[in-house]
XYZ file of C-alpha atoms in Angstrom:
676
model
C -0.423 -0.175 -0.315
C 1.685 3.834 -0.803
C -0.119 6.743 0.118
C 0.932 10.101 -1.174
C -0.575 12.709 1.281
C -0.761 16.031 -0.243
C -4.496 16.654 0.313
C -4.555 18.781 3.569
C -3.698 21.923 3.892
C -0.470 22.869 5.259
C 0.360 23.665 8.796
C -0.228 27.109 9.828
C 2.843 28.631 10.810
C 2.666 29.166 14.274
C 5.413 31.313 17.220
C 5.851 28.676 19.503
C 7.487 27.948 22.739
C 9.613 24.796 24.240
C 8.734 25.039 27.787
C 4.894 24.316 28.740
C 3.909 22.814 25.767
C 3.126 19.248 25.211
C 3.409 16.565 21.744
C 2.304 13.635 20.571
C 3.899 11.529 19.718
C 3.050 8.506 17.004
C 4.402 4.932 16.745
C 7.333 6.633 14.736
C 8.548 7.368 18.054
C 10.644 5.722 20.411
C 9.068 3.042 22.804
C 7.441 5.141 25.790
C 9.465 5.573 28.899
C 8.077 3.820 31.877
C 5.398 6.861 33.325
C 2.391 7.961 33.106
C 0.605 10.961 33.297
C -0.817 12.365 36.152
C -4.491 12.844 36.708
C -5.077 16.098 37.595
C -5.831 19.766 36.877
C -3.497 20.617 33.638
C -5.933 23.894 32.775
C -2.926 26.458 30.470
C -0.036 27.729 32.516
C 0.060 31.919 32.201
C 2.783 33.045 29.674
C 4.610 34.372 32.726
C 7.591 31.198 33.462
C 5.924 29.422 36.883
C 10.042 28.657 37.137
C 10.524 32.669 37.524
C 8.658 32.591 40.760
C 11.486 32.778 42.320
C 13.545 34.972 40.880
C 11.770 37.826 40.134
C 10.688 39.834 43.405
C 8.082 39.977 46.181
C 5.613 41.410 43.062
C 6.386 38.396 40.572
C 5.344 35.718 43.208
C 2.128 37.772 44.063
C 0.621 37.752 40.431
C 1.385 34.197 40.197
C 0.055 33.969 43.487
C -3.572 35.396 42.616
C -2.935 33.845 39.216
C -3.075 30.253 40.918
C -6.571 31.257 42.594
C -7.806 31.631 39.464
C -6.809 28.326 37.485
C -5.110 25.762 40.535
C -8.302 26.193 43.218
C -11.408 26.350 41.261
C -12.794 22.429 42.161
C -11.461 22.921 46.463
C -13.574 26.144 46.258
C -16.061 25.460 44.755
C -16.855 22.562 47.444
C -18.841 24.804 50.210
C -21.291 24.650 46.941
C -22.348 21.062 48.369
C -20.102 19.629 50.669
C -21.382 20.925 54.050
C -24.945 20.595 53.092
C -24.008 16.660 51.951
C -22.911 15.774 55.051
C -26.322 16.481 56.524
C -28.831 15.690 53.975
C -27.560 13.313 51.923
C -27.702 9.861 51.301
C -26.229 9.038 54.559
C -28.671 12.056 56.581
C -26.913 13.590 60.419
C -28.761 14.694 63.072
C -28.624 18.672 63.264
C -27.791 18.909 66.606
C -24.568 21.128 67.725
C -22.597 17.757 68.769
C -22.544 16.608 64.767
C -22.367 20.026 62.870
C -19.127 21.445 65.363
C -18.065 17.858 64.354
C -18.344 17.907 60.525
C -16.796 21.349 60.619
C -13.673 20.097 63.256
C -13.469 17.095 60.619
C -13.118 19.436 57.794
C -11.156 22.014 59.103
C -8.317 18.763 60.190
C -8.966 17.302 56.102
C -7.935 20.299 55.394
C -4.695 20.536 57.252
C -3.482 17.325 57.469
C -4.783 16.426 53.133
C -3.855 20.069 51.174
C -1.943 21.147 53.761
C 0.583 19.038 55.352
C 0.264 16.192 52.649
C 0.241 18.054 49.936
C 1.334 21.786 50.421
C 4.310 21.032 53.179
C 5.434 17.296 51.297
C 4.734 16.174 48.154
C 5.393 19.573 46.486
C 9.023 19.043 47.426
C 8.764 16.296 45.111
C 9.342 18.694 41.921
C 10.661 17.062 39.077
C 13.203 19.927 37.681
C 10.393 22.386 38.805
C 6.940 20.371 36.977
C 4.963 18.896 39.562
C 1.330 16.139 39.023
C 1.322 12.279 39.180
C 3.723 12.047 35.394
C 6.468 14.402 37.176
C 6.567 12.361 40.098
C 6.722 8.886 38.413
C 9.287 10.170 36.178
C 11.028 11.210 38.841
C 11.464 7.869 41.230
C 11.978 5.985 37.692
C 15.099 8.462 37.483
C 16.388 9.116 40.502
C 15.933 5.013 41.526
C 18.801 2.860 41.678
C 17.163 0.098 40.600
C 14.641 1.356 38.520
C 13.479 -1.879 37.172
C 12.246 -3.225 40.717
C 9.719 -0.180 40.906
C 8.628 0.239 36.926
C 6.025 -2.370 36.515
C 3.469 -1.127 39.984
C 4.631 2.761 39.277
C 3.319 2.113 35.249
C 0.099 0.000 36.716
C -0.266 3.301 39.340
C -0.461 5.998 37.332
C -2.741 4.409 34.755
C -4.953 3.540 37.142
C -4.744 7.650 38.444
C -4.912 8.370 35.139
C -8.930 6.518 34.516
C -10.148 7.462 37.414
C -9.272 11.387 36.090
C -11.940 10.664 33.199
C -14.082 10.276 35.266
C -13.708 12.611 38.055
C -13.279 14.722 34.762
C -17.337 13.732 33.783
C -18.621 14.261 37.449
C -16.849 17.620 38.603
C -18.832 20.162 35.147
C -21.706 17.934 36.292
C -22.161 18.700 39.896
C -20.717 22.330 40.127
C -22.514 23.711 37.188
C -25.653 22.207 38.985
C -25.290 22.913 41.733
C -24.150 26.917 41.467
C -27.983 26.674 39.506
C -29.401 25.093 41.820
C -29.737 28.907 44.268
C -31.753 29.497 41.823
C -34.548 27.843 43.410
C -33.542 29.928 46.618
C -33.164 33.587 45.234
C -36.385 32.825 43.328
C -38.575 29.011 43.897
C -40.571 29.707 40.890
C -36.744 29.467 38.771
C -37.231 25.451 40.071
C -38.310 24.192 36.733
C -35.124 25.830 34.952
C -32.822 24.383 37.045
C -31.617 21.833 34.741
C -32.134 23.316 30.907
C -30.416 25.844 32.438
C -27.635 24.036 34.049
C -27.718 21.629 30.390
C -27.572 25.256 28.563
C -24.552 26.255 30.589
C -22.856 22.956 29.879
C -23.471 22.659 26.052
C -21.974 26.520 26.052
C -18.986 25.702 28.134
C -18.075 22.737 25.523
C -18.694 24.817 22.160
C -16.584 27.240 23.681
C -13.075 25.114 23.801
C -12.082 25.174 20.352
C -11.470 29.476 19.957
C -8.842 28.598 23.526
C -9.207 29.783 27.005
C -6.251 31.919 26.713
C -8.389 35.670 26.270
C -10.962 33.841 29.327
C -8.001 33.321 31.583
C -6.837 36.760 32.242
C -10.494 37.036 34.105
C -10.294 33.711 36.012
C -7.969 35.438 38.780
C -9.697 37.986 39.584
C -13.021 36.900 39.518
C -12.165 33.864 42.168
C -10.106 36.257 43.898
C -13.801 38.281 44.354
C -15.847 34.666 45.065
C -13.078 33.639 47.861
C -13.485 37.187 49.675
C -17.222 37.327 49.040
C -17.663 33.728 50.797
C -15.162 34.695 53.623
C -17.628 37.238 54.397
C -20.355 36.152 54.416
C -19.256 33.446 56.300
C -17.816 35.462 59.040
C -20.819 37.467 58.761
C -22.833 34.520 60.493
C -19.643 33.846 62.591
C -20.381 36.759 64.132
C -23.978 35.890 64.901
C -22.403 32.448 66.847
C -18.911 32.229 67.982
C -19.037 29.163 69.280
C -18.487 27.501 66.551
C -15.042 29.249 66.719
C -14.699 26.028 69.045
C -14.639 23.526 66.274
C -11.079 24.258 65.103
C -10.507 21.598 68.308
C -9.909 18.001 67.522
C -11.518 16.645 70.773
C -14.965 17.885 68.451
C -14.180 15.434 65.717
C -13.420 12.523 67.869
C -16.661 13.359 70.163
C -18.465 12.828 66.858
C -17.063 10.028 65.786
C -17.005 8.304 69.394
C -20.750 9.278 69.857
C -21.848 7.088 66.857
C -19.019 5.299 65.036
C -20.990 3.796 62.075
C -22.234 7.546 60.973
C -19.408 8.973 61.881
C -17.988 6.654 59.104
C -20.102 7.644 56.760
C -20.084 11.262 57.318
C -16.561 10.942 55.975
C -17.926 10.276 52.602
C -19.329 13.444 52.180
C -16.542 15.501 54.355
C -14.323 13.936 51.209
C -15.711 16.345 49.441
C -14.400 19.622 51.310
C -10.976 18.622 49.366
C -11.710 17.420 46.144
C -9.399 19.020 43.819
C -6.709 19.211 46.836
C -4.019 16.761 43.767
C -4.923 20.426 41.664
C -1.988 22.352 44.385
C 0.410 20.078 43.358
C -0.449 19.138 39.085
C -0.204 22.774 39.091
C 3.234 23.258 40.419
C 4.889 23.282 37.185
C 2.254 26.549 35.869
C 2.881 28.644 39.166
C 5.602 26.995 40.935
C 5.631 26.164 45.093
C 5.669 29.785 46.728
C 2.036 31.024 44.654
C 0.457 28.325 45.805
C 1.714 27.773 49.311
C 0.932 31.543 49.180
C -2.396 31.337 48.229
C -3.192 28.507 50.028
C -2.122 29.377 53.544
C -2.935 33.062 53.725
C -6.114 33.586 51.189
C -7.170 29.800 49.699
C -8.269 28.066 53.795
C -8.941 30.823 55.340
C -11.641 31.560 52.802
C -12.887 28.135 53.128
C -13.048 27.836 56.579
C -14.491 31.027 57.490
C -17.470 29.664 55.149
C -17.679 26.555 56.662
C -17.638 27.719 59.855
C -20.081 30.087 58.655
C -22.964 27.524 57.842
C -22.597 25.769 60.192
C -23.850 28.584 62.320
C -26.527 29.555 60.415
C -27.502 25.989 60.938
C -26.703 25.794 64.762
C -29.598 28.949 64.684
C -32.221 28.491 62.000
C -31.360 24.632 61.845
C -33.796 22.495 59.038
C -34.986 25.974 57.662
C -31.369 26.557 56.650
C -30.128 22.656 55.786
C -32.166 23.455 51.912
C -28.802 25.380 50.780
C -26.502 26.657 53.679
C -24.357 27.994 51.585
C -26.907 30.322 49.597
C -28.995 30.898 52.500
C -25.917 32.844 54.512
C -26.643 36.243 52.364
C -29.304 38.478 52.625
C -32.593 37.584 50.214
C -31.237 40.047 48.079
C -28.283 39.665 47.366
C -28.176 35.906 46.501
C -29.419 36.125 43.105
C -25.628 37.897 42.757
C -24.278 35.130 44.316
C -25.709 33.019 41.797
C -24.169 34.405 39.103
C -21.141 34.571 40.993
C -21.067 30.917 41.865
C -21.910 29.323 38.408
C -19.086 31.470 37.045
C -17.207 29.874 39.642
C -18.144 26.673 38.762
C -17.303 27.708 34.785
C -14.028 28.537 35.949
C -13.538 25.127 37.959
C -15.304 22.954 34.921
C -13.351 24.592 32.286
C -9.552 24.171 34.723
C -10.498 20.050 34.215
C -11.447 20.083 30.947
C -7.953 21.537 29.748
C -6.933 18.958 32.444
C -8.490 16.129 30.365
C -6.828 17.366 27.562
C -3.555 17.546 28.616
C -3.827 13.715 30.538
C -5.076 12.957 26.795
C -2.583 14.397 25.289
C 0.711 13.228 28.295
C -0.819 9.736 27.483
C -0.711 9.513 23.856
C 2.979 11.139 23.766
C 3.709 7.917 26.272
C 2.263 5.862 24.087
C -0.657 5.054 26.592
C -3.122 6.424 24.094
C -3.535 6.271 19.700
C -3.230 9.325 18.044
C -6.154 11.941 18.191
C -6.424 14.832 16.610
C -4.701 18.090 18.177
C -4.656 21.307 17.380
C -3.132 24.298 19.632
C -6.250 27.472 20.469
C -3.247 30.166 20.969
C -0.017 30.852 18.668
C 2.746 32.321 21.521
C 1.020 30.981 24.805
C 2.299 27.550 25.101
C -0.501 24.500 26.993
C -3.525 25.465 24.841
C -4.379 22.914 23.006
C -8.355 21.270 21.825
C -9.289 17.769 21.236
C -12.608 17.685 19.524
C -12.892 14.134 20.293
C -12.367 14.359 24.355
C -13.949 17.310 24.293
C -17.437 16.076 22.680
C -17.469 13.067 25.152
C -16.929 14.743 28.165
C -19.692 17.111 26.826
C -22.365 14.247 26.084
C -21.007 11.950 29.767
C -21.965 15.252 31.729
C -24.673 16.748 29.972
C -26.124 12.632 30.440
C -25.136 12.729 33.878
C -26.638 16.429 35.038
C -30.436 14.309 33.177
C -29.794 10.770 35.352
C -29.506 12.226 38.564
C -30.921 15.503 38.126
C -29.829 16.890 41.525
C -26.005 17.535 43.041
C -27.817 15.965 45.903
C -27.586 12.271 43.676
C -24.887 13.578 41.724
C -22.171 13.953 44.929
C -22.995 9.970 45.386
C -21.012 9.337 42.287
C -18.459 12.133 43.639
C -15.507 11.221 45.533
C -14.169 7.731 45.279
C -12.089 9.009 41.917
C -10.736 11.400 44.615
C -9.626 9.719 46.941
C -8.881 6.491 45.135
C -6.420 9.193 43.258
C -4.728 10.506 46.747
C -4.256 7.282 47.702
C -2.103 6.681 44.672
C -0.530 10.241 45.595
C 0.747 8.210 48.655
C 1.787 4.873 47.828
C 4.328 7.001 45.179
C 5.208 9.152 48.064
C 6.455 6.203 50.105
C 9.054 5.339 47.474
C 9.785 8.827 47.323
C 10.316 9.296 51.035
C 12.074 6.087 51.332
C 14.425 5.328 48.077
C 15.168 8.595 47.248
C 14.910 10.794 49.958
C 16.031 8.554 52.159
C 14.282 9.642 55.464
C 14.721 7.537 58.608
C 11.735 5.393 59.332
C 11.005 6.479 62.285
C 10.303 9.638 60.471
C 8.274 8.512 57.695
C 6.272 5.812 59.278
C 4.175 7.125 61.555
C 3.829 10.346 58.974
C 2.860 7.604 55.877
C 0.757 5.938 59.292
C -1.393 8.827 59.268
C -1.448 8.924 55.441
C -2.668 6.171 54.735
C -5.109 5.697 57.308
C -7.031 9.521 57.039
C -7.277 8.630 52.842
C -7.969 4.734 52.616
C -11.121 5.762 55.523
C -12.463 8.560 53.000
C -12.272 6.088 50.323
C -13.832 3.340 52.536
C -16.897 5.622 53.432
C -16.841 6.400 49.645
C -17.487 3.269 48.514
C -20.855 2.687 50.710
C -21.626 5.086 47.370
C -21.447 2.989 44.794
C -24.900 1.594 44.981
C -26.144 5.342 44.702
C -24.165 5.963 42.020
C -20.429 5.601 42.885
C -20.261 2.700 40.285
C -20.128 5.610 37.512
C -16.238 6.484 38.485
C -15.518 3.039 38.808
C -16.777 2.085 35.614
C -15.263 5.052 33.935
C -12.368 3.843 35.637
C -12.250 0.393 34.202
C -13.195 1.081 30.688
C -10.120 3.403 30.272
C -7.749 0.725 32.448
C -8.539 -1.059 30.105
C -8.514 1.006 27.145
C -5.146 2.483 28.269
C -3.478 -1.039 29.050
C -5.019 -2.419 25.772
C -3.164 0.242 23.419
C 0.236 0.099 25.499
C 0.734 -3.520 25.492
C -0.139 -3.692 21.548
C 1.930 -1.124 20.727
C 4.378 -3.047 22.707
C 3.949 -6.229 20.885
C 3.755 -4.856 17.662
C 7.133 -2.875 17.976
C 8.704 -6.364 18.934
C 6.991 -8.350 16.072
C 9.003 -5.670 13.360
C 11.794 -5.530 15.599
C 12.389 -9.722 15.318
C 12.074 -9.977 11.345
C 13.900 -6.006 11.017
C 17.618 -6.609 8.922
C 20.766 -5.074 10.935
C 21.521 -1.728 9.194
C 25.512 -2.822 8.398
C 24.188 -5.417 6.071
C 21.237 -3.564 4.302
C 24.247 -0.356 3.848
C 26.916 -2.778 2.395
C 24.199 -4.685 0.184
C 21.658 -2.090 -0.623
C 23.497 1.236 -0.812
C 26.101 -0.387 -4.000
C 23.200 -1.577 -5.976
C 20.321 0.189 -6.026
C 19.778 3.149 -7.765
C 20.256 6.813 -6.192
C 18.121 9.989 -6.695
C 19.349 13.310 -6.215
C 16.960 14.740 -2.215
C 16.911 13.505 1.222
C 14.558 10.870 2.631
C 13.578 11.177 6.381
C 12.694 7.439 7.559
C 10.788 7.919 11.088
C 11.438 4.735 13.402
C 10.532 3.863 16.510
C 13.545 1.734 17.308
C 17.055 2.981 16.976
C 17.794 0.037 15.395
C 17.845 -2.292 12.875
C 16.417 -1.103 9.341
C 12.302 0.987 8.976
C 9.905 -1.485 7.610
C 9.027 1.773 5.445
C 12.698 1.724 3.343
C 12.745 -1.653 2.756
C 8.794 -0.760 1.115
C 10.334 2.403 -0.847
C 13.577 -0.122 -2.206
C 10.897 -3.050 -3.422
C 8.514 -1.038 -4.758
C 10.865 2.262 -6.012
C 13.715 1.017 -6.522
C 16.385 4.084 -5.396
C 17.405 5.460 -2.825
C 17.755 8.869 -2.376
C 21.503 10.173 -1.551
C 20.933 11.373 2.073
C 19.100 8.396 4.173
C 18.187 9.627 7.175
C 17.241 7.038 10.081
C 15.367 9.290 12.430
C 13.732 8.232 15.849
C 12.280 10.793 18.389
C 12.762 9.509 22.271
C 11.053 11.129 25.493
C 12.714 11.027 28.138
C 12.216 11.057 31.960
C 12.441 14.859 33.017
C 10.096 17.890 31.773
C 12.400 19.930 29.371
C 15.715 19.087 27.129
C 18.392 21.949 26.123
C 18.436 22.246 22.624
C 22.331 21.431 23.254
C 21.117 17.828 23.972
C 18.547 17.800 21.282
C 20.006 15.729 18.799
C 22.205 12.157 18.411
C 23.444 12.196 15.200
C 26.137 8.316 13.672
C 27.257 9.131 10.313
C 26.340 5.218 9.021
C 28.542 5.866 5.651
C 27.007 5.839 1.837
C 25.156 8.768 3.053
C 22.801 6.845 5.454
C 22.758 8.914 8.755
C 21.212 7.228 12.130
C 19.176 10.509 14.103
C 18.127 10.805 17.631
C 15.814 14.017 18.432
C 15.545 13.759 22.891
C 12.672 15.687 24.359
C 11.092 15.796 27.464
C 7.974 14.863 28.453
C 6.882 18.427 28.936
C 8.212 20.013 25.117
C 6.300 19.839 21.534
C 8.698 17.815 19.451
C 8.786 19.511 16.036
C 11.307 17.250 13.220
C 11.271 20.408 10.819
C 12.503 22.977 13.152
C 14.741 20.064 14.749
C 16.830 18.835 10.979
C 17.351 23.322 9.886
C 19.036 23.419 13.174
C 21.150 20.045 12.440
C 25.118 20.878 10.604
C 26.564 17.405 11.321
C 25.351 15.053 8.268
C 25.705 16.901 5.259
C 24.210 19.506 3.675
C 21.433 21.781 5.499
C 18.064 20.522 5.032
C 15.691 22.078 2.847
C 11.858 20.823 3.065
C 11.271 21.222 -0.837
C 14.094 18.328 -1.353
C 13.449 16.180 1.775
C 10.550 13.668 1.750
C 9.447 12.042 5.042
C 8.184 8.520 4.766
C 6.085 7.111 7.514
C 4.937 3.348 8.008
C 1.103 2.743 9.097
C 1.482 -1.293 10.383
C -2.690 -2.714 9.676
C -2.747 -5.716 12.020
C -3.830 -8.749 11.743
C -5.200 -10.431 15.126
C -3.571 -13.854 15.402
C -3.629 -16.186 18.414
C -0.210 -16.114 18.619
C 0.391 -15.331 22.845
C 0.065 -12.457 23.789
C -3.014 -10.345 24.474
C -6.554 -12.349 23.989
C -8.079 -12.057 20.973
C -10.535 -9.496 21.800
C -8.119 -6.574 23.343
C -6.035 -7.643 20.092
C -9.164 -6.928 18.252
C -9.586 -4.120 20.106
C -6.283 -2.810 19.626
C -6.767 -2.949 16.191
C -10.050 -1.089 16.180
C -7.741 1.401 17.634
C -4.929 1.294 15.233
C -6.781 1.955 12.477
C -8.768 5.093 13.740
C -5.628 6.468 15.063
C -4.539 10.640 13.293
C -1.469 10.038 11.155
C 1.899 11.089 12.729
C 2.031 14.005 9.676
C 0.731 16.445 12.019
C 2.041 15.701 15.128
C 5.559 16.231 13.818
C 4.985 19.000 12.048
C 5.955 17.291 9.055
C 5.075 19.452 5.723
C 1.661 17.782 4.070
C 3.112 17.856 0.830
C 6.307 15.910 1.364
C 5.083 12.796 3.271
C 4.694 9.187 2.405
C 2.773 6.556 3.981
C 4.097 3.038 3.746
C 1.800 0.564 5.043
C 2.443 -3.498 6.197
C 0.692 -6.145 7.871
C 1.124 -6.979 10.956
C 0.455 -10.318 14.034
C 0.838 -10.017 17.456
């Protein structure tokens, strides 16, 4: 099969930065490194490099801190809309009395202190991979720094893949519960609008997903100020309520949490499934560290977001102590005077949209990294900004998310029902972070056991308790993120395993390059120009080269065997980008190295090459790509149904041409059949 690609329009020549922007690699890249992407939001970074946060003075740090408020804290910031209400009026109702109100406030406060402040902000954020955070960076750091990488590889990859799979379930539930809980405020401010809550929520979600194609760089400039005003508002409302019932301040003592759990251990345990909603989004602090820097995120959390959340939760608790069940309908909105409830609905809806935007962008970024690391087939990627790195749009992911989110809203009807499905994915990801942290403490940082074990015991106890409590919500909706997680996990592992098997089969039949050069270079007709053959392995003869010689009976004067490798560091400096080996008789082996947060732009790299003959001219260079057609067989490796699934994914994968930025009128694809 010979297919010359000339019909697609020339890709726009965009100005790009190498920092912060991830591009996908195709089957022409090297086998993936043994790391997996994180499951937290990776929204569009600010134009200012986050790594400069510590070097541009006090003003730069505070500017980044405000930016972090808009991007990082949207998810955890919208939790007051539903978290406190659900502990009393959810699927496991609590008695509305002083003991339980004080106990829940105490549990929420100490959960934020232990899980968010101690675990993520104080400890895990120290485990950065050259400034980058998130599960992907943490796994790469472990893989690179471990004295015996193979000892950790398999378990780490499975943990990372499962965390990624859980994230997709979370990315469907977060927009649904955030937007729906915000719009439900209409029923409080104007009861006549109760029947319009669902239609309005659906319209907002459709609009939200529809604007993704245009990019969020302009909208992003307003995220920080809006969320800043939102947090100031909820802190003020909470403070005004707290002043009326100052005894709620006693809830900051952990004794109230212990008394609550001791009074009725079963109800206390079940209540944890709702209490954990107060810390959903905590993993975003670490995941977005590369965008804003460690110090700005810590400043935002400790000096602004944490106090605002605590004041609001205590204000809601004080309101319930004063008014009882009357305020339980929506303690968040009823903190505001009646005349301000409608403006508060608008503000909360904007905050919910911002939180949803962050998780949608995160889904794009996670998918992008999964493709680059060999866990997802190539998908169509569009860059939505000419100058801001990392702003991408993936049509398939966007519309699939929109359909699932709208179906969730229509199926569950209320945010209270949706919260039953919320939490399992988050607590699962937090538990995985604990496992990775254990490896970091013992293997990388070499902590003494007397320090590490008690700390890990606290983290594992808390996270296991929350995860176990959320498992009780499986019949009421918790099955959804688990189902999505298992489906995505199957897809990710099937693609990774099938791709590796296919590479191994191709390698088995590959001819040694030295023998090929000796025999073919002396007998084949040489024609002017340069041929670049993309190959996934830096040894052997690419199948595209063999097919080209078989069908066309010629070789170009200069033949480049090109492999793109992804390193387990975020960025590879330009001076370390290229390795060239002169194989003789016009043949050159070239390896391009990129970090897992960088773009692979082959034409741009070739223009910098100076050690393999004359300067590369795109109009005199042909790029040859291999496209395999898979034949399912009974050979050992994978079950037949997984082979057929892999073959379907392979058939629907996007061409490698766009991901490598290859000129459309200079690309030739040659196909072959492979059995695995």
